């Protein structure tokens, strides 16, 4: 996954666009080498975050990834009980899965990054 930020509009055909943001993202994707699976083309602190998230998520089991997904999809994440009900497991099971997958560390890093960006 190559991420890039900038102005532009979503093209009808990404493979033929000359929009700088999409070109940069494509170049980043072309330059990525194993074991890296996620990179931020614009560099800086967001590249560090992308590399850390890539490293942490590379060790997730399918269950961990499936459990974390509902929490990452929304600006207002569900409760552990809601996710437990969704998958037919206990709330404690969801909590243990989140702990084992370093979900709380990811949240802390993202919140810190947001604060630095907003208050810089």
mmCIF file of C-alpha atoms in Angstrom:
data_model
loop_
_atom_site.group_PDB
_atom_site.id
_atom_site.type_symbol
_atom_site.label_atom_id
_atom_site.label_comp_id
_atom_site.label_asym_id
_atom_site.label_seq_id
_atom_site.Cartn_x
_atom_site.Cartn_y
_atom_site.Cartn_z
ATOM 1 C CA UNK A 1 0.000 0.000 0.000
ATOM 2 C CA UNK A 2 1.487 3.303 -1.082
ATOM 3 C CA UNK A 3 -0.021 6.436 0.437
ATOM 4 C CA UNK A 4 0.422 9.975 -0.845
ATOM 5 C CA UNK A 5 -1.213 13.255 0.029
ATOM 6 C CA UNK A 6 -1.797 16.341 -2.033
ATOM 7 C CA UNK A 7 -4.412 18.189 -3.966
ATOM 8 C CA UNK A 8 -6.130 16.660 -6.920
ATOM 9 C CA UNK A 9 -9.211 14.798 -7.921
ATOM 10 C CA UNK A 10 -9.831 11.105 -8.180
ATOM 11 C CA UNK A 11 -9.240 10.210 -11.820
ATOM 12 C CA UNK A 12 -11.482 7.892 -13.810
ATOM 13 C CA UNK A 13 -8.461 5.726 -14.723
ATOM 14 C CA UNK A 14 -5.650 5.774 -12.159
ATOM 15 C CA UNK A 15 -3.240 4.000 -14.510
ATOM 16 C CA UNK A 16 -3.386 6.861 -17.051
ATOM 17 C CA UNK A 17 -3.544 9.900 -14.741
ATOM 18 C CA UNK A 18 -0.832 12.526 -14.592
ATOM 19 C CA UNK A 19 -2.070 13.902 -11.256
ATOM 20 C CA UNK A 20 1.061 14.442 -9.125
ATOM 21 C CA UNK A 21 -0.408 12.833 -6.008
ATOM 22 C CA UNK A 22 -1.281 9.614 -7.817
ATOM 23 C CA UNK A 23 2.012 9.564 -9.721
ATOM 24 C CA UNK A 24 3.956 9.944 -6.446
ATOM 25 C CA UNK A 25 1.941 7.160 -4.860
ATOM 26 C CA UNK A 26 2.590 4.901 -7.853
ATOM 27 C CA UNK A 27 6.314 5.637 -7.774
ATOM 28 C CA UNK A 28 6.384 4.846 -4.065
ATOM 29 C CA UNK A 29 4.616 1.549 -4.734
ATOM 30 C CA UNK A 30 7.113 0.678 -7.481
ATOM 31 C CA UNK A 31 10.058 1.395 -5.153
ATOM 32 C CA UNK A 32 8.819 -0.624 -2.163
ATOM 33 C CA UNK A 33 10.791 -3.759 -1.434
ATOM 34 C CA UNK A 34 9.941 -6.781 0.728
ATOM 35 C CA UNK A 35 9.181 -6.945 3.612
ATOM 36 C CA UNK A 36 7.696 -3.421 3.464
ATOM 37 C CA UNK A 37 4.003 -3.504 2.547
ATOM 38 C CA UNK A 38 2.986 0.032 3.518
ATOM 39 C CA UNK A 39 4.770 3.298 2.803
ATOM 40 C CA UNK A 40 4.022 7.019 2.793
ATOM 41 C CA UNK A 41 5.377 8.610 -0.373
ATOM 42 C CA UNK A 42 5.721 12.121 1.055
ATOM 43 C CA UNK A 43 8.188 10.996 3.775
ATOM 44 C CA UNK A 44 8.557 12.611 7.190
ATOM 45 C CA UNK A 45 6.740 11.571 10.367
ATOM 46 C CA UNK A 46 3.886 9.959 8.448
ATOM 47 C CA UNK A 47 6.386 7.621 6.779
ATOM 48 C CA UNK A 48 7.584 6.578 10.240
ATOM 49 C CA UNK A 49 3.983 5.912 11.270
ATOM 50 C CA UNK A 50 3.289 3.936 8.085
ATOM 51 C CA UNK A 51 6.368 1.765 8.655
ATOM 52 C CA UNK A 52 5.432 1.142 12.286
ATOM 53 C CA UNK A 53 1.854 0.216 11.387
ATOM 54 C CA UNK A 54 3.153 -2.042 8.629
ATOM 55 C CA UNK A 55 5.458 -3.829 11.060
ATOM 56 C CA UNK A 56 2.834 -4.282 13.756
ATOM 57 C CA UNK A 57 0.042 -5.368 11.409
ATOM 58 C CA UNK A 58 2.270 -7.855 9.578
ATOM 59 C CA UNK A 59 2.118 -10.152 12.588
ATOM 60 C CA UNK A 60 -1.662 -9.981 13.070
ATOM 61 C CA UNK A 61 -3.623 -13.161 12.802
ATOM 62 C CA UNK A 62 -6.789 -13.182 10.710
ATOM 63 C CA UNK A 63 -8.824 -12.981 13.925
ATOM 64 C CA UNK A 64 -6.860 -9.964 15.143
ATOM 65 C CA UNK A 65 -7.256 -8.141 11.824
ATOM 66 C CA UNK A 66 -10.969 -8.936 11.695
ATOM 67 C CA UNK A 67 -11.451 -7.733 15.283
ATOM 68 C CA UNK A 68 -9.567 -4.463 14.755
ATOM 69 C CA UNK A 69 -11.308 -3.541 11.502
ATOM 70 C CA UNK A 70 -14.563 -2.219 13.042
ATOM 71 C CA UNK A 71 -12.520 0.031 15.363
ATOM 72 C CA UNK A 72 -10.566 1.540 12.457
ATOM 73 C CA UNK A 73 -13.503 2.033 10.075
ATOM 74 C CA UNK A 74 -15.277 4.783 11.954
ATOM 75 C CA UNK A 75 -14.482 8.120 13.539
ATOM 76 C CA UNK A 76 -16.761 6.930 16.328
ATOM 77 C CA UNK A 77 -15.468 3.425 17.048
ATOM 78 C CA UNK A 78 -17.803 0.777 18.446
ATOM 79 C CA UNK A 79 -17.526 -0.506 21.976
ATOM 80 C CA UNK A 80 -15.794 -3.785 22.712
ATOM 81 C CA UNK A 81 -19.199 -5.210 23.619
ATOM 82 C CA UNK A 82 -20.632 -4.220 20.230
ATOM 83 C CA UNK A 83 -17.762 -5.927 18.431
ATOM 84 C CA UNK A 84 -18.079 -8.959 20.687
ATOM 85 C CA UNK A 85 -21.776 -9.214 19.820
ATOM 86 C CA UNK A 86 -20.963 -8.841 16.125
ATOM 87 C CA UNK A 87 -18.608 -11.836 16.210
ATOM 88 C CA UNK A 88 -20.407 -13.883 18.856
ATOM 89 C CA UNK A 89 -17.547 -13.777 21.377
ATOM 90 C CA UNK A 90 -17.091 -12.289 24.837
ATOM 91 C CA UNK A 91 -16.093 -8.694 25.448
ATOM 92 C CA UNK A 92 -13.049 -10.029 27.291
ATOM 93 C CA UNK A 93 -12.027 -11.934 24.174
ATOM 94 C CA UNK A 94 -12.185 -8.741 22.126
ATOM 95 C CA UNK A 95 -10.142 -6.913 24.772
ATOM 96 C CA UNK A 96 -7.464 -9.606 24.800
ATOM 97 C CA UNK A 97 -7.324 -9.607 21.003
ATOM 98 C CA UNK A 98 -6.895 -5.828 20.937
ATOM 99 C CA UNK A 99 -4.141 -6.031 23.557
ATOM 100 C CA UNK A 100 -2.286 -8.792 21.708
ATOM 101 C CA UNK A 101 -2.413 -6.862 18.446
ATOM 102 C CA UNK A 102 -1.027 -3.587 19.907
ATOM 103 C CA UNK A 103 -4.208 -1.735 18.975
ATOM 104 C CA UNK A 104 -3.862 0.674 21.898
ATOM 105 C CA UNK A 105 -0.290 1.526 20.848
ATOM 106 C CA UNK A 106 -1.507 2.300 17.334
ATOM 107 C CA UNK A 107 -4.186 4.607 18.745
ATOM 108 C CA UNK A 108 -1.664 6.396 20.943
ATOM 109 C CA UNK A 109 0.709 6.955 18.028
ATOM 110 C CA UNK A 110 -2.085 8.258 15.795
ATOM 111 C CA UNK A 111 -3.441 10.573 18.507
ATOM 112 C CA UNK A 112 0.052 11.942 19.176
ATOM 113 C CA UNK A 113 0.595 12.511 15.468
ATOM 114 C CA UNK A 114 -2.744 14.306 15.163
ATOM 115 C CA UNK A 115 -1.881 16.569 18.116
ATOM 116 C CA UNK A 116 1.505 17.425 16.619
ATOM 117 C CA UNK A 117 -0.098 18.195 13.261
ATOM 118 C CA UNK A 118 -2.915 20.307 14.701
ATOM 119 C CA UNK A 119 -0.757 22.280 17.130
ATOM 120 C CA UNK A 120 2.387 22.636 14.995
#
